[in-house]
Coordinates of C-alpha atoms in Angstrom, one line a residue:
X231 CA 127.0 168.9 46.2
X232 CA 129.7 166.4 46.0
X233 CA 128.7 163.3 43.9
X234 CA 129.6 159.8 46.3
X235 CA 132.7 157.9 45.1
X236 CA 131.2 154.6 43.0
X237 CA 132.5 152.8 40.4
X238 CA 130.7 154.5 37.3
X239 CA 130.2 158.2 36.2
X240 CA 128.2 160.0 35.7
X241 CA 126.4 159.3 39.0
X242 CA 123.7 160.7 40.7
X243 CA 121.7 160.4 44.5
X244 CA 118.2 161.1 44.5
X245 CA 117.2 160.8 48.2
X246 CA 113.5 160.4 49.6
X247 CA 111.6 160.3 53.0
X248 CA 109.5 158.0 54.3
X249 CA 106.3 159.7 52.6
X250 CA 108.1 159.6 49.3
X251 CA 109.1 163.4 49.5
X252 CA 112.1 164.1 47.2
X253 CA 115.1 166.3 47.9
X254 CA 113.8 169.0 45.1
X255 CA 117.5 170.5 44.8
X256 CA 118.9 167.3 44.4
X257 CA 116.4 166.0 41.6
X258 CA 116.3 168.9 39.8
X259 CA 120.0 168.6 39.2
X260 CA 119.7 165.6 38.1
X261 CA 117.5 166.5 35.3
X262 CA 119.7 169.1 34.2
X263 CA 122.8 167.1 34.6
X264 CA 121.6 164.1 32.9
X265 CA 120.1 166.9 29.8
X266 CA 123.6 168.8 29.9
X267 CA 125.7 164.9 29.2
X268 CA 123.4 164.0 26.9
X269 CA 122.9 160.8 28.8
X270 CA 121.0 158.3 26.2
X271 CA 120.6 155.3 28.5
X272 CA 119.7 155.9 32.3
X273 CA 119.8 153.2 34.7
X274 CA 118.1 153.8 38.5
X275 CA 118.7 151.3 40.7
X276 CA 117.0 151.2 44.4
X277 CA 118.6 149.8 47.1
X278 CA 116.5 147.5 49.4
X279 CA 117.0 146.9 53.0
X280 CA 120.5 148.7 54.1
X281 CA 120.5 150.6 57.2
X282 CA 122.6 153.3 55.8
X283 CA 123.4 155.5 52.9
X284 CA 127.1 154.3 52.5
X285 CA 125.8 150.9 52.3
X286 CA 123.4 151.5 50.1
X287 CA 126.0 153.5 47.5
X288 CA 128.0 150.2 48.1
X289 CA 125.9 148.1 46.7
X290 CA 125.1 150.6 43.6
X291 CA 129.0 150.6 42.9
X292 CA 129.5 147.4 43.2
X293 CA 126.2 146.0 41.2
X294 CA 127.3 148.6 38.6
X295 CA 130.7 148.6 38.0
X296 CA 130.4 146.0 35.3
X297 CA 128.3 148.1 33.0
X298 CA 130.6 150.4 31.6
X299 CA 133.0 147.6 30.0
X300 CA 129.6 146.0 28.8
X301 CA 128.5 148.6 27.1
X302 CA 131.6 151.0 26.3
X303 CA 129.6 152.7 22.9
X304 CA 127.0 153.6 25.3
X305 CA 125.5 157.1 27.0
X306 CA 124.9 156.0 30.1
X307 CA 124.1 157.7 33.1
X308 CA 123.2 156.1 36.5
X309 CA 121.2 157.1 39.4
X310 CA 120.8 155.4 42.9
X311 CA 117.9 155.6 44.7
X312 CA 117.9 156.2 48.7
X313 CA 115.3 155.5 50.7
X314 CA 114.9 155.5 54.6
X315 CA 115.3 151.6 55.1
X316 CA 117.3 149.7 57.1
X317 CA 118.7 145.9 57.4
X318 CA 119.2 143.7 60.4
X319 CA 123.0 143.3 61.6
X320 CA 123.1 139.6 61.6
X321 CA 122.1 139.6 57.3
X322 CA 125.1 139.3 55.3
X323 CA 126.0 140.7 52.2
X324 CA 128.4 138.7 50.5
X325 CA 132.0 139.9 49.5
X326 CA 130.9 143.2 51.8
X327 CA 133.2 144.2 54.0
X328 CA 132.2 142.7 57.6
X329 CA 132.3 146.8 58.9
X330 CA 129.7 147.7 56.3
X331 CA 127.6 144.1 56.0
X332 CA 126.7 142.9 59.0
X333 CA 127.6 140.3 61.5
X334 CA 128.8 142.8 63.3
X335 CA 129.0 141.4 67.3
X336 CA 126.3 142.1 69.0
X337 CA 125.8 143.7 72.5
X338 CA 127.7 141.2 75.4
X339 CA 124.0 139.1 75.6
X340 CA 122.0 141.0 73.7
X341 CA 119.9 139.5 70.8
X342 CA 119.2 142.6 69.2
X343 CA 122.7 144.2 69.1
X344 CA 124.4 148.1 68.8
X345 CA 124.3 148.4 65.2
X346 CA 120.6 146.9 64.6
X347 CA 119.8 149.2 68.1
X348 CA 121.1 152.2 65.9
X349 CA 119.2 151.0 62.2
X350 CA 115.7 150.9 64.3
X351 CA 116.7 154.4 65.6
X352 CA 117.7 155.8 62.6
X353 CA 114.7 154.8 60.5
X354 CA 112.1 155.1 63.4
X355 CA 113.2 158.6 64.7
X356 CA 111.5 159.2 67.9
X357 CA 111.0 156.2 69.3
X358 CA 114.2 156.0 71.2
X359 CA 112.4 154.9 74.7
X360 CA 110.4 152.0 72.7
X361 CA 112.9 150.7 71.2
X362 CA 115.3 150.6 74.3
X363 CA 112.1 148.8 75.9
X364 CA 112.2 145.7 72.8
X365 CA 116.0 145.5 73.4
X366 CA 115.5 145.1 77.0
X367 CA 112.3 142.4 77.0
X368 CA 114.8 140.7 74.4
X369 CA 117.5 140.7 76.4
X370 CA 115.5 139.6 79.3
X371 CA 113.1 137.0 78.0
X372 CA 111.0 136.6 80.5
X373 CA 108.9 133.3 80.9
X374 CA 105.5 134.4 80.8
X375 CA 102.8 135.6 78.1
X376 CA 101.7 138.9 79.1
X377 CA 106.0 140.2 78.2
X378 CA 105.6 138.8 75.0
X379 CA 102.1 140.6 74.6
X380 CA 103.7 143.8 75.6
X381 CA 106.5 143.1 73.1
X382 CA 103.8 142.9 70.7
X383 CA 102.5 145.9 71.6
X384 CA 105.9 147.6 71.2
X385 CA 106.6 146.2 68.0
X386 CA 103.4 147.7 66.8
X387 CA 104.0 151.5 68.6
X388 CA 107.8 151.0 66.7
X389 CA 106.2 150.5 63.2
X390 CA 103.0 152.8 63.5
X391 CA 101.0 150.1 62.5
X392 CA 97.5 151.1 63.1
X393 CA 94.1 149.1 62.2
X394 CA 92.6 150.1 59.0
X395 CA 95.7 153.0 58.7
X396 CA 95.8 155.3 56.1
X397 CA 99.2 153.7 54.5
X398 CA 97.2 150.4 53.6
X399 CA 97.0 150.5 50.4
X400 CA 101.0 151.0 50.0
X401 CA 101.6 147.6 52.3
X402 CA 99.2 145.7 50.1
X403 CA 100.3 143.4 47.6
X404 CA 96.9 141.7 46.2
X405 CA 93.2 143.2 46.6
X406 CA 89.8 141.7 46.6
X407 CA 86.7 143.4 45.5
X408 CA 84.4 144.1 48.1
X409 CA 86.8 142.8 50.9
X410 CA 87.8 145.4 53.0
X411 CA 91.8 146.1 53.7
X412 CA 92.6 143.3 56.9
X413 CA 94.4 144.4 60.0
X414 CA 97.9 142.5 59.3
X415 CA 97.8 139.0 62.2
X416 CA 101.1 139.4 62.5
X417 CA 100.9 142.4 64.5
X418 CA 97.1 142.2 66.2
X419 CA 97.1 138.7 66.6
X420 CA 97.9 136.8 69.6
X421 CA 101.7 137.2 69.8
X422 CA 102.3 134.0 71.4
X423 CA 101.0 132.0 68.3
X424 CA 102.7 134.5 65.8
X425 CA 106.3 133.9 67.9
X426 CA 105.6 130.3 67.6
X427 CA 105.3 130.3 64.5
X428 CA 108.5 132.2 63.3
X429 CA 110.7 130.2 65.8
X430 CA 109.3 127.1 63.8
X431 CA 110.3 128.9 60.4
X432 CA 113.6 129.6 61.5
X433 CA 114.2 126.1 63.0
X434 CA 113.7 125.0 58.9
X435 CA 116.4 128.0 57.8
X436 CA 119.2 126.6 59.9
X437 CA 119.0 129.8 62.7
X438 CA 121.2 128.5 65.2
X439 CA 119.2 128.7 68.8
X440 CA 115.9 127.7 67.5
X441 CA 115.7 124.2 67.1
X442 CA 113.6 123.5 70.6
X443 CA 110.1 124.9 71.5
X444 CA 110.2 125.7 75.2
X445 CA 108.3 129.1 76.0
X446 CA 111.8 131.0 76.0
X447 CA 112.1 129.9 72.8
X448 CA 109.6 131.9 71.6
X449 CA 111.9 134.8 72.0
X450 CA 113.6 133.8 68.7
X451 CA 110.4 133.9 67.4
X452 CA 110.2 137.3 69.2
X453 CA 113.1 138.8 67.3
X454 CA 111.2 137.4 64.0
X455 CA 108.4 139.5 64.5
X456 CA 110.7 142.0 65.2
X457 CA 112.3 141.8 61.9
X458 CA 109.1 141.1 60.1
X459 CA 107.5 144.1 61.6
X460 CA 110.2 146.2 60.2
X461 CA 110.4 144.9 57.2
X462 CA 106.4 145.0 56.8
X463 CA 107.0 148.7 57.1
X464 CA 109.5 148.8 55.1
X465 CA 107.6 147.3 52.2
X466 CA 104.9 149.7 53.1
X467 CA 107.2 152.6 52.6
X468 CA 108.4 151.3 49.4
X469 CA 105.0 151.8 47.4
X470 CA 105.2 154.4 49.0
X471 CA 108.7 156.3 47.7
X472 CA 107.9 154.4 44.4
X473 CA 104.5 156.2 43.6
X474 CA 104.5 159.1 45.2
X475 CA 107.9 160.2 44.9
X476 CA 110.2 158.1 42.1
X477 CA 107.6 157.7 39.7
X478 CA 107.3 161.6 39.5
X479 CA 110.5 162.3 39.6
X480 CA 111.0 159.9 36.3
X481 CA 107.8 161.6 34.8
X482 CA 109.7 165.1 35.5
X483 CA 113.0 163.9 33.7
X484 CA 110.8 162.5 30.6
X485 CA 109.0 166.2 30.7
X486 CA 112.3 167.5 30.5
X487 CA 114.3 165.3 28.2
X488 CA 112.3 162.8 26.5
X489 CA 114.9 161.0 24.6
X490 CA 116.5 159.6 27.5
X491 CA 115.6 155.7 28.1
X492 CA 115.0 154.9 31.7
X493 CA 115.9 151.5 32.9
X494 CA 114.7 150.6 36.6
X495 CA 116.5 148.4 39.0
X496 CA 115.5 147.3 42.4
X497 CA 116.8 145.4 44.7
X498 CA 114.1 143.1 47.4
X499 CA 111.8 146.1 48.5
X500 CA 113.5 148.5 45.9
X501 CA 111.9 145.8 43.6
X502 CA 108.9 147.0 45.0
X503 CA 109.5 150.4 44.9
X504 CA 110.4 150.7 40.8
X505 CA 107.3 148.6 40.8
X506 CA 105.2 151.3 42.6
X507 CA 107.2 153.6 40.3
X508 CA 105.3 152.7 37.2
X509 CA 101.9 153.4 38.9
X510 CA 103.2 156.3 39.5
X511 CA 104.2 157.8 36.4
X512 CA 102.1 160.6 34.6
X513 CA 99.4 159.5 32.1
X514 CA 101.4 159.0 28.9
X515 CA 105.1 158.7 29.9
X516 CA 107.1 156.0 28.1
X517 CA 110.4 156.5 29.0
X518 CA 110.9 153.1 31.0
X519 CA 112.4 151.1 28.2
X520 CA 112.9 148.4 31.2
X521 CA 112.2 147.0 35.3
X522 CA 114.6 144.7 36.2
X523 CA 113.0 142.9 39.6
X524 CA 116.4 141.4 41.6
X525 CA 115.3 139.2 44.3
X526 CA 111.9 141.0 44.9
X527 CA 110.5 141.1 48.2
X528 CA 107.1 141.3 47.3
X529 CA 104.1 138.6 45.9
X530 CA 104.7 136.9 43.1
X531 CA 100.8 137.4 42.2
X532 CA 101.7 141.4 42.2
X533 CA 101.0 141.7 38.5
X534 CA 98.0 139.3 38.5
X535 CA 94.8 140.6 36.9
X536 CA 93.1 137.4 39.1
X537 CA 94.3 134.7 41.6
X538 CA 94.5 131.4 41.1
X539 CA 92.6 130.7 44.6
X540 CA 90.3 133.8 44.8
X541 CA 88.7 134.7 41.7
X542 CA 87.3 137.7 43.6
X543 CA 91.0 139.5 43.9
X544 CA 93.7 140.8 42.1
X545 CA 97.4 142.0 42.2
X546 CA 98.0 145.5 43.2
X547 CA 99.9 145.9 40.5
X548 CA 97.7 144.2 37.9
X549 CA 98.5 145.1 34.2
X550 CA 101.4 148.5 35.5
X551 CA 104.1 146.3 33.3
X552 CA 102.3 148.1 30.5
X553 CA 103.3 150.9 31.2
X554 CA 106.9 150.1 30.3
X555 CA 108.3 150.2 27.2
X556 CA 110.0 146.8 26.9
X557 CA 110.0 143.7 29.4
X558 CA 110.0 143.3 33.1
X559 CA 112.1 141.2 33.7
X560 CA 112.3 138.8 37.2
X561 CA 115.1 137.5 38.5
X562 CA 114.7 134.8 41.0
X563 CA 116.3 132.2 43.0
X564 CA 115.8 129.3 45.2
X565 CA 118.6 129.6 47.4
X566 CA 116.8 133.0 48.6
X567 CA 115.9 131.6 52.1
X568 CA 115.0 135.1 53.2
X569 CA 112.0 135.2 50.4
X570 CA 111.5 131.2 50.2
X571 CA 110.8 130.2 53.9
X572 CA 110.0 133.2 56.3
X573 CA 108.9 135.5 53.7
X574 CA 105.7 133.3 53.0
X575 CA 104.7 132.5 56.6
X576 CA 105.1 136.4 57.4
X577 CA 103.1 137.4 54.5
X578 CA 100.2 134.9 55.5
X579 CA 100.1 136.6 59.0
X580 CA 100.1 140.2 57.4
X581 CA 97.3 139.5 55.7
X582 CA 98.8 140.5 52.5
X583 CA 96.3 137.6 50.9
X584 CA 92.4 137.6 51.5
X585 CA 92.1 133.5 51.8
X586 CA 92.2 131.9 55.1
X587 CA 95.4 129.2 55.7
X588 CA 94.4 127.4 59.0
X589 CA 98.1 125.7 59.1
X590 CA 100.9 127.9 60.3
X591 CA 103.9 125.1 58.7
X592 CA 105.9 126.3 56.1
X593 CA 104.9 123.7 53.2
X594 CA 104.7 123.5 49.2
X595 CA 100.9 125.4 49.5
X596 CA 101.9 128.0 52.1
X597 CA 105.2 128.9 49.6
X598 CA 102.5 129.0 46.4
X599 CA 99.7 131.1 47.6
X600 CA 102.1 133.9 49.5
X601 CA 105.4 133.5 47.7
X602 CA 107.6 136.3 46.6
X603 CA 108.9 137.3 43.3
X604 CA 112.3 136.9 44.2
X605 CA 111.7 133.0 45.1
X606 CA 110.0 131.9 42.1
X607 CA 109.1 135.1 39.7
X608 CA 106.2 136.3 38.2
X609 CA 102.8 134.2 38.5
X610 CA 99.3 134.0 37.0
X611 CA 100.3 136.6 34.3
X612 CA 99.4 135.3 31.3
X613 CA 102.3 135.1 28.3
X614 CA 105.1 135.2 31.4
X615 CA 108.4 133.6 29.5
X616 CA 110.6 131.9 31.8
X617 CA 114.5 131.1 31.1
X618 CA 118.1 130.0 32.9
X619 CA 120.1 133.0 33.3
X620 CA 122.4 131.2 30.5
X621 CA 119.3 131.6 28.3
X622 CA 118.4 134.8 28.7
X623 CA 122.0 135.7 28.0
X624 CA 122.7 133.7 24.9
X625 CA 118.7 134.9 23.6
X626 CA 117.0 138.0 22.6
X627 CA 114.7 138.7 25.4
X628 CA 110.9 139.4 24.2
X629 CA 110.2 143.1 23.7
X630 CA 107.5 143.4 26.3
X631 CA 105.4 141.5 29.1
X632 CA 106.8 139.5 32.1
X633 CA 109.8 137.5 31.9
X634 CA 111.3 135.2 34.3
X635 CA 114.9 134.4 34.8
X636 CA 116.1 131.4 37.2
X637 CA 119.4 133.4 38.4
X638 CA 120.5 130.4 40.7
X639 CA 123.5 129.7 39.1
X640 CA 125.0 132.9 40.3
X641 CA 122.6 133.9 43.3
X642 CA 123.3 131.1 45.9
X643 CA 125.8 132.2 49.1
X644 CA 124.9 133.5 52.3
X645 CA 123.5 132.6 55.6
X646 CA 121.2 131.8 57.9
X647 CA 118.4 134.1 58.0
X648 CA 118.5 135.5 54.6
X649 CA 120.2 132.9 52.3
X650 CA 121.5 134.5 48.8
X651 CA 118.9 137.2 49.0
X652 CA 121.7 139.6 48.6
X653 CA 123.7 138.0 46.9
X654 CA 123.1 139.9 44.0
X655 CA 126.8 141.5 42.6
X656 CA 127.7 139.0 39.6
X657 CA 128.4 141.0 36.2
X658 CA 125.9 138.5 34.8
X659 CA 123.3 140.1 36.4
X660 CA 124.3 143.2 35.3
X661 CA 124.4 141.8 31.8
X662 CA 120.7 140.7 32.2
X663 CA 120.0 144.6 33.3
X664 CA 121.8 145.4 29.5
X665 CA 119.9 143.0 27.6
X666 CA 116.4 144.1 29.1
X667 CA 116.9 147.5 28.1
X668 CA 118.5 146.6 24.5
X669 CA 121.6 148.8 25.9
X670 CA 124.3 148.3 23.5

């Protein structure tokens, strides 16, 4: 197998399906690859959503090729992480190329566009017909309530989203004792409200074409639910890949070569996944030196052992960062419009919190109780240590627990939807990736 042209060597794939199945051939050459080099210090970064491979080994190249003149006495070894997800047209990635990042044209009149068309068909194989069906109610936008209630219904046959499904537990970012899994509002509630409510959230992110609330206007709430939905799955598959299939594939490498320190990196819902990693890995594995979270696209409250508004519940995640062996470490900024504004509003109509929020605005309480890690880092974990990315830089960073790093200095271009959420390629950050792991 050829290995993909990036900017660092040695470099290795390891690719995984939606149920977090592993190309066996592929990881088991990476184990004996990374034994044969005598690779000390392994970094494995997952992408988050990118609709293809080659953008997804982009990114890894880019993000990485720092590292090397950081750390030339090092024996590194990296590995990128692919994962069937995919990432809307119109959501930049700064300094990509515009054929690989987006803002490609779309379709003469067509919201959705060709190369969003091909993502949803790519990572939804098989659902061809319903997704030529969204793409035409989108393009159509007819005025009256029982289209958008069939493009509910679509969006919900597109993502598999079932009441009470079996995947629940992988979409789930916080659970309460004695409260049963909730069937996620954004997709079983009345679509008319839900649509409403995302055209009023984009409307506050600067989308162009939402600013008035006319029913056709509740077509650019529409493709927000859209977008949501997919990405609702996506985070779904993420636990998913992360502890099913990544987190045994790093307790297989430690099985095989225990002197090698593994250092996690994920980017939005491949924050997510090296997260589900750690509850994944075998009973007494303590390879993970580090987790570096950039712009996560998951609850801040992940970790929590309780929340602050319902003592009954807990993160999903509560106390995993134990299982590494040195810090997580959170990198977070407010220029993330992606995570800031939208992400908290969708969240509160997933259900992905058990309390009730009877206002659908996007306000200072809304952002709190269903924020994301990559908008303001880690909460209710006791012993969290925040810093600038300047002091984290010019500091030793703590040896284990939580730690929070305002990366706004650096993370803080793009556009309308997503803000800076990927605006993640600054050899800072790769710095901060070092210093986490003690590499060097």
């Amino acid at each position: 197998m050829t290995e993909p042209a990036v900017s660092v060597s040695p470099y290795w794939e390891l690719t995984f399906d939606a149920d977090g199945d592993v190309d066996g051939r592929e990881r088991d050459r990476w184990i004996r690859e990374v034994t044969r080099r005598k690779v000390r210090d392994l970094i494995v970064f997952a992408h988050g959503w990118n609709s293809d491979r080659s953008t997804a080994t982009r990114l890894f190249s880019q993000f990485l090729a720092p590292v090397p003149g950081l750390a030339p006495a090092a024996r590194l070894g990296y590995a990128g992480v692919v994962w069937p997800s995919m990432r809307f047209s119109d959501e930049p990635i700064p300094d990509f190329p515009r054929p690989v990042a987006a803002t490609a044209a779309p379709d003469e009149g067509s919201p959705l566009g060709k190369n969003t068309r091909h993502a949803l068909l790519e990572v939804f194989p098989g659902r061809a017909t319903v997704v030529e069906q969204i793409a035409r109610l989108l393009d159509q936008q007819p005025d009256d309530g029982a289209s958008l209630e069939e493009f509910g219904r679509l969006v919900r046959l597109l993502v598999e989203v079932r009441p009470q499904g079996p995947q629940a537990s992988f979409a789930a970012d916080t659970l309460a004792e004695g409260v049963p899994e909730s069937d996620p509002e954004m997709l079983f509630g009345d679509t008319a409200t839900v649509c409403s409510a995302f055209a009023r959230a984009l409307a506050g992110t600067g989308t162009p074409g939402a600013e008035t609330f006319a029913l056709p206007r509740l077509w650019d709430g529409a493709l927000e639910l859209l977008r949501q939905a997919t990405y609702y799955a996506m985070k779904r598959r993420a636990g998913t890949v992360g502890e099913r299939g990544l987190g045994p594939a790093v307790g297989r490498l430690a099985a095989a070569a225990p002197g090698v320190r593994v250092h996690l990196v994920g980017h939005s819902f491949g924050g997510r996944l090296v997260s589900f990693a750690l509850r994944g890995l075998p009973p007494g594995v303590r390879t993970v030196k580090s987790v570096t979270l950039l712009q996560g696209a998951f609850s801040h409250y992940a970790f929590a052992s309780r929340l602050p508004h319902d003592p009954r519940a807990s993160g999903v995640l509560d106390g995993q960062y134990h299982r590494i062996d040195g810090p997580l470490v959170c990198c977070y900024s407010r220029f993330d419009s992606a995570l800031g504004t939208v992400y908290p509003l969708a969240s509160r109509m997933a259900g992905d919190d058990r309390s009730v929020v009877a206002d659908f605005g996007i306000g200072r309480a809304l952002g709190a109780q269903w924020g994301a890690m990559g908008h303001d880092g880690v909460q209710a974990v006791p012993g969290t240590k925040s810093y600038t990315l300047a002091e984290a830089l010019r500091t030793r960073l703590p040896v284990s627990g939580c730690v929070n790093v305002d990366t706004a200095s650096v993370v803080r271009r793009g556009g309308a939807p997503a803000g800076a959420h990927s605006d993640i390629c600054h050899h800072e950050l790769a710095r901060l990736v070092l210093a986490a792991g003690r590499v060097g």
